[in-house]
Coordinates of C-alpha atoms in Angstrom, one line a residue:
M115 CA 8.8 127.9 164.4
R116 CA 7.6 125.5 167.2
K117 CA 6.1 123.5 164.1
I118 CA 9.3 123.1 162.4
T119 CA 11.3 121.8 165.8
L120 CA 8.8 119.7 166.4
A121 CA 8.9 118.2 162.7
L122 CA 12.8 118.1 163.3
A123 CA 12.6 116.2 166.6
I124 CA 9.5 113.6 164.9
V125 CA 12.3 112.8 162.1
T126 CA 15.2 112.9 164.4
S127 CA 13.5 109.8 167.0
V128 CA 11.8 108.0 163.8
L129 CA 15.6 107.9 162.5
T130 CA 17.4 107.1 165.4
Y131 CA 14.8 104.4 165.8
S132 CA 15.2 103.2 162.3
Q133 CA 19.3 102.9 163.2
K134 CA 18.4 101.2 166.4
C135 CA 16.0 98.8 165.5
L136 CA 18.2 97.1 161.9
A137 CA 21.5 97.4 164.3
N138 CA 19.0 95.0 166.8
D139 CA 18.5 92.9 164.1
F140 CA 21.6 92.4 162.8
Q141 CA 22.9 91.9 165.6
E142 CA 20.5 89.6 166.6
L143 CA 21.2 87.9 163.2
I144 CA 24.4 87.5 163.6
S145 CA 25.0 86.8 167.1
G146 CA 24.0 82.9 166.7
K147 CA 21.5 82.8 168.7
Q148 CA 18.6 82.1 165.8
A149 CA 20.9 79.6 164.2
P150 CA 24.3 78.5 165.4
L151 CA 27.5 80.3 163.5
T152 CA 28.6 76.8 162.5
R153 CA 28.2 73.2 162.8
Q154 CA 29.5 70.1 161.5
L155 CA 28.6 67.9 158.5
K156 CA 27.4 65.0 161.0
D157 CA 25.4 67.3 162.0
L158 CA 23.1 67.2 159.5
D159 CA 20.0 64.6 159.3
D160 CA 17.7 63.9 156.3
S161 CA 15.8 67.0 156.9
W162 CA 18.7 69.3 155.0
R163 CA 18.7 69.7 151.4
Q164 CA 22.1 70.0 149.4
I165 CA 21.5 72.5 146.8
A166 CA 23.8 74.7 144.6
I167 CA 22.6 78.5 143.2
S168 CA 24.1 80.9 140.7
G169 CA 23.1 84.5 140.8
Q170 CA 24.7 84.8 144.3
Y171 CA 28.7 85.0 144.0
E172 CA 31.3 85.2 146.3
M173 CA 34.5 86.3 145.6
A174 CA 36.4 84.2 147.4
D175 CA 35.8 81.6 145.5
L176 CA 36.8 82.8 141.9
M177 CA 39.9 80.4 142.5
K178 CA 38.2 77.9 142.1
T179 CA 35.8 78.8 139.5
W180 CA 38.8 79.1 137.3
T181 CA 39.6 75.5 137.6
S182 CA 36.2 75.1 136.0
L183 CA 37.4 76.3 132.4
F184 CA 40.1 72.6 133.2
G185 CA 36.8 70.5 134.1
A186 CA 36.9 70.6 137.6
D187 CA 33.6 69.4 139.1
L188 CA 33.7 71.9 141.9
Y189 CA 31.5 72.7 145.1
N190 CA 32.1 76.6 145.6
N191 CA 28.6 77.5 145.1
I192 CA 27.1 74.3 147.4
Y193 CA 25.0 75.0 150.4
Y194 CA 22.9 72.7 152.9
T195 CA 19.9 74.2 154.6
Q196 CA 16.1 73.3 156.1
G197 CA 14.3 75.9 154.5
E198 CA 14.4 78.2 157.5
T199 CA 14.1 82.3 156.6
V200 CA 15.4 85.3 158.5
K201 CA 14.2 89.0 158.4
V202 CA 15.9 91.9 158.7
N203 CA 14.9 96.0 157.7
Q204 CA 12.4 93.8 155.0
E205 CA 15.2 91.8 153.6
T206 CA 14.6 88.0 153.7
Y207 CA 17.7 85.9 153.5
V208 CA 17.5 81.7 153.4
V209 CA 19.9 80.5 156.5
A210 CA 22.3 78.0 154.9
Y211 CA 25.4 76.4 155.9
R212 CA 28.7 75.5 153.4
L213 CA 32.2 74.9 153.4
A214 CA 34.1 77.5 155.0
S215 CA 36.6 79.3 152.6
S216 CA 40.2 79.6 153.4
G217 CA 39.8 83.0 154.8
E218 CA 42.8 84.1 152.6
P219 CA 42.6 87.7 151.1
V220 CA 42.2 87.0 147.1
N221 CA 44.9 88.5 145.1
I222 CA 43.8 89.9 141.5
N223 CA 47.3 89.4 139.9
A224 CA 48.2 86.3 141.9
L225 CA 44.9 84.6 141.0
F226 CA 45.8 85.6 137.0
E227 CA 49.4 83.9 137.6
N228 CA 48.5 81.2 139.6
V229 CA 46.4 79.2 136.9
M230 CA 46.6 80.9 133.5
G231 CA 50.6 81.9 134.2
S232 CA 52.8 84.7 133.0
M233 CA 54.5 85.7 130.0
A234 CA 57.9 85.8 131.9
G235 CA 59.2 84.3 134.7
F236 CA 56.0 81.7 135.6
T237 CA 57.2 78.7 138.0
G238 CA 53.6 76.7 138.2
G239 CA 50.7 78.0 140.1
D240 CA 49.9 76.9 143.8
C241 CA 47.2 74.1 143.9
A242 CA 47.0 74.0 147.1
A243 CA 45.5 77.4 146.8
I244 CA 42.1 75.9 145.9
T245 CA 41.7 72.8 147.9
S246 CA 41.0 72.7 151.6
S247 CA 43.8 72.2 153.8
E248 CA 43.2 69.7 155.4
A249 CA 40.5 66.2 154.2
I250 CA 36.9 66.9 154.3
N251 CA 35.2 64.0 157.0
P252 CA 32.4 63.7 159.3
E253 CA 33.9 67.0 161.4
T254 CA 34.2 68.8 159.1
N255 CA 33.1 72.6 160.0
I256 CA 30.7 74.2 157.7
S257 CA 30.0 77.9 157.8
L258 CA 26.5 79.8 158.4
S259 CA 25.7 81.3 155.3
L260 CA 22.8 84.3 154.6
L261 CA 21.6 83.8 151.2
N262 CA 19.4 86.5 150.0
L263 CA 16.2 85.6 148.1
K264 CA 16.4 88.7 146.0
T265 CA 19.5 88.5 144.6
I266 CA 19.4 84.1 144.3
G267 CA 19.3 83.8 140.6
S268 CA 18.3 79.8 140.6
L269 CA 18.3 77.1 142.9
N270 CA 19.6 73.7 141.0
N271 CA 20.3 70.2 142.4
V272 CA 17.8 70.0 145.2
R273 CA 18.2 67.2 146.6
P274 CA 18.1 65.6 150.1
F275 CA 21.6 65.2 152.8
D276 CA 23.1 61.8 153.1
L277 CA 26.5 62.2 155.2
E278 CA 28.4 59.3 152.8
T279 CA 27.6 60.6 149.7
D280 CA 28.2 64.1 150.0
L281 CA 31.3 63.3 151.7
A282 CA 32.1 61.1 148.6
M283 CA 31.3 63.9 146.1
L284 CA 33.3 67.1 148.1
E285 CA 36.6 64.3 148.4
K286 CA 35.9 64.0 144.3
A287 CA 35.3 67.6 143.6
E288 CA 38.9 67.9 146.1
R289 CA 40.4 65.1 143.3
Q290 CA 39.3 67.1 140.2
S291 CA 40.4 71.0 141.1
Q292 CA 43.7 69.7 142.1
E293 CA 44.6 67.4 138.7
A294 CA 42.5 70.8 136.8
C295 CA 45.2 72.9 138.7
E296 CA 47.8 70.1 137.8
Q297 CA 47.7 70.3 134.1
A298 CA 46.8 74.0 133.6
N299 CA 50.5 74.0 135.6
L300 CA 52.0 71.6 133.3
A301 CA 50.6 73.7 130.4
V302 CA 52.1 77.0 130.7
I303 CA 54.9 75.8 131.6
E304 CA 55.7 73.7 129.0
S305 CA 54.1 76.6 127.0
Q306 CA 56.6 79.1 128.5
A307 CA 59.5 76.6 128.1
E308 CA 58.6 76.6 124.1
S309 CA 58.8 80.4 124.3
N310 CA 61.8 80.3 125.7
L311 CA 63.7 77.8 123.3
Q312 CA 62.2 79.9 120.7
S313 CA 63.4 83.0 121.0
L314 CA 67.0 81.4 121.8
G315 CA 66.5 79.8 118.0
S316 CA 65.9 82.8 117.0
A317 CA 68.3 85.0 118.7
L318 CA 70.7 82.4 117.2
R319 CA 69.9 82.6 113.5
G320 CA 70.1 86.9 114.0
Y321 CA 73.6 86.4 115.5
A322 CA 74.4 84.5 112.4
E323 CA 72.7 86.6 109.7
Q324 CA 74.8 89.6 110.9
N325 CA 78.0 87.1 111.0
E326 CA 78.3 85.7 107.7
D327 CA 76.0 82.8 109.1
K328 CA 78.8 82.1 111.4
L329 CA 77.8 80.8 114.6
P330 CA 79.3 81.8 118.1
D331 CA 81.0 80.0 120.8
M332 CA 78.7 77.4 122.4
S333 CA 81.0 75.7 124.3
S334 CA 79.3 76.9 127.5
L335 CA 76.3 78.2 128.3
E336 CA 78.3 81.8 129.4
T337 CA 80.1 81.7 125.9
V338 CA 76.4 81.9 124.8
K339 CA 75.0 84.4 126.6
L340 CA 77.7 86.4 125.3
A341 CA 77.3 86.4 122.4
L342 CA 73.1 86.5 122.0
Q343 CA 72.8 89.0 124.6
E344 CA 71.6 92.1 122.0
F345 CA 69.2 89.2 120.7
V346 CA 67.4 88.0 123.5
Y347 CA 64.3 90.3 125.6
D348 CA 65.5 88.9 128.9
E349 CA 67.9 87.3 130.4
S350 CA 65.1 84.5 131.9
V351 CA 64.9 83.3 128.5
F352 CA 68.3 80.8 129.2
Y353 CA 66.4 78.7 131.9
H354 CA 63.6 76.2 132.0
P355 CA 60.6 78.4 133.8
E356 CA 60.1 75.6 136.6
T357 CA 63.4 73.5 137.4
L358 CA 65.3 77.1 136.6
E359 CA 68.4 74.9 135.2
P360 CA 70.0 76.3 132.0
Y361 CA 69.4 75.0 128.5
L362 CA 72.2 72.8 127.5
T363 CA 73.7 74.1 123.8
N364 CA 75.2 72.2 121.4
A365 CA 79.1 73.0 121.9
S366 CA 79.7 70.8 118.9
L367 CA 78.2 73.9 116.6
S368 CA 80.4 76.2 118.0
A369 CA 82.0 78.8 114.8
K370 CA 80.2 76.5 112.6
N371 CA 78.6 78.3 109.3
L372 CA 75.4 77.6 109.0
T373 CA 75.5 76.8 105.3
E374 CA 78.0 74.0 105.8
L375 CA 75.8 72.3 108.1
D376 CA 74.4 68.6 106.8
N377 CA 70.7 68.6 107.8
G378 CA 71.2 71.3 109.2
M379 CA 67.2 71.9 110.2
E380 CA 67.2 68.4 112.2
I381 CA 70.5 69.3 114.8
V382 CA 69.6 70.7 117.7
A383 CA 71.0 74.2 118.9
F384 CA 69.8 74.1 122.5
Y385 CA 67.9 71.6 124.5
E386 CA 66.5 70.8 128.2
A387 CA 69.0 69.4 131.4
T388 CA 66.1 67.3 132.3
P389 CA 63.3 65.4 130.8
A390 CA 59.7 66.6 131.4
A391 CA 57.4 64.6 133.7
D392 CA 55.9 62.6 130.7
G393 CA 59.8 61.4 129.6
T394 CA 59.8 64.3 126.5
V395 CA 62.4 66.4 126.1
G396 CA 62.2 70.1 124.8
V397 CA 65.0 71.1 122.3
V398 CA 65.1 74.0 119.6
Y399 CA 66.7 73.2 116.1
T400 CA 69.3 75.6 114.4
D401 CA 66.6 76.7 112.1
G402 CA 64.8 77.8 115.1
V403 CA 61.9 75.1 114.9
Y404 CA 60.6 73.7 118.5
Q405 CA 59.9 70.1 119.4
R406 CA 59.7 67.5 122.4
I407 CA 61.4 64.8 121.5
L408 CA 59.9 61.3 122.9
P409 CA 61.7 59.2 125.0
E410 CA 62.2 56.2 122.6
D411 CA 63.6 59.0 119.9
W412 CA 66.5 61.1 121.9
E413 CA 68.9 58.7 121.5
S414 CA 68.6 58.9 117.9
V415 CA 68.0 63.0 117.5
K416 CA 71.9 62.8 120.2
K417 CA 73.2 61.0 117.4
A418 CA 72.3 63.5 114.4
S419 CA 73.0 66.5 116.9
K420 CA 76.2 65.2 117.8
L421 CA 75.1 66.0 121.4
P422 CA 77.3 63.9 124.9

């Protein structure tokens, strides 16, 4: 009995000692005594190295990585280090620094909707979410990162730190991320606008099929919405996904018979109230075909469709 009691006492003391040692080591590691918790870019000199790592990934950077699908040169896996290491509980960490993340929690639903868009009511992602809120400069803070040597897949692009070169690179990466996000947003918005107009074209054809090829009263959006309500899946299709402006209707088509229209396939039924940034106007013809009209062609299309 004494032997069992003694053994338990030894085990308990060993476990207690180990937990305290581990806790103390970890506390020492993050206290800032072994390495400052933050630095500024201007604090680094040519004894520092810039590295890009793979294999060890930060979830907070997932938003930025999406933009790489669109060609952005991102810096979210770039670290600065002098190669120093620290040990905690037999694990070896490289002392490194990186640009601080925004600190905002990652919302997975918002993440996918931000760049890829949603199927209904998407109005464009927040491109500011993937870029720094302040311009990068010599006083920009970089935060302590401890890279576990066991989980780093590889070290790439190892080169000496140069403040001027790195600032130019980081600023370029910010611009590329912003531009990539904006291009992705434009693509998503255009895709949703196309889907909306095609849905309206299909609804118009469906109404005509049930009414001996006769079109509804198209003198206003309200009369059209009332007539097509059973043929559309969501009222949002009547509105542009970004501007939220209602699509305009071709009032000259009111109560017309599709079979009696001259060149019916060339007559616009619905169209965007405001041209896109590139000057094009999205339209859907009476046959349900969607098209973006170039600025130089818009007047002739309006004339052929008897639009104001």
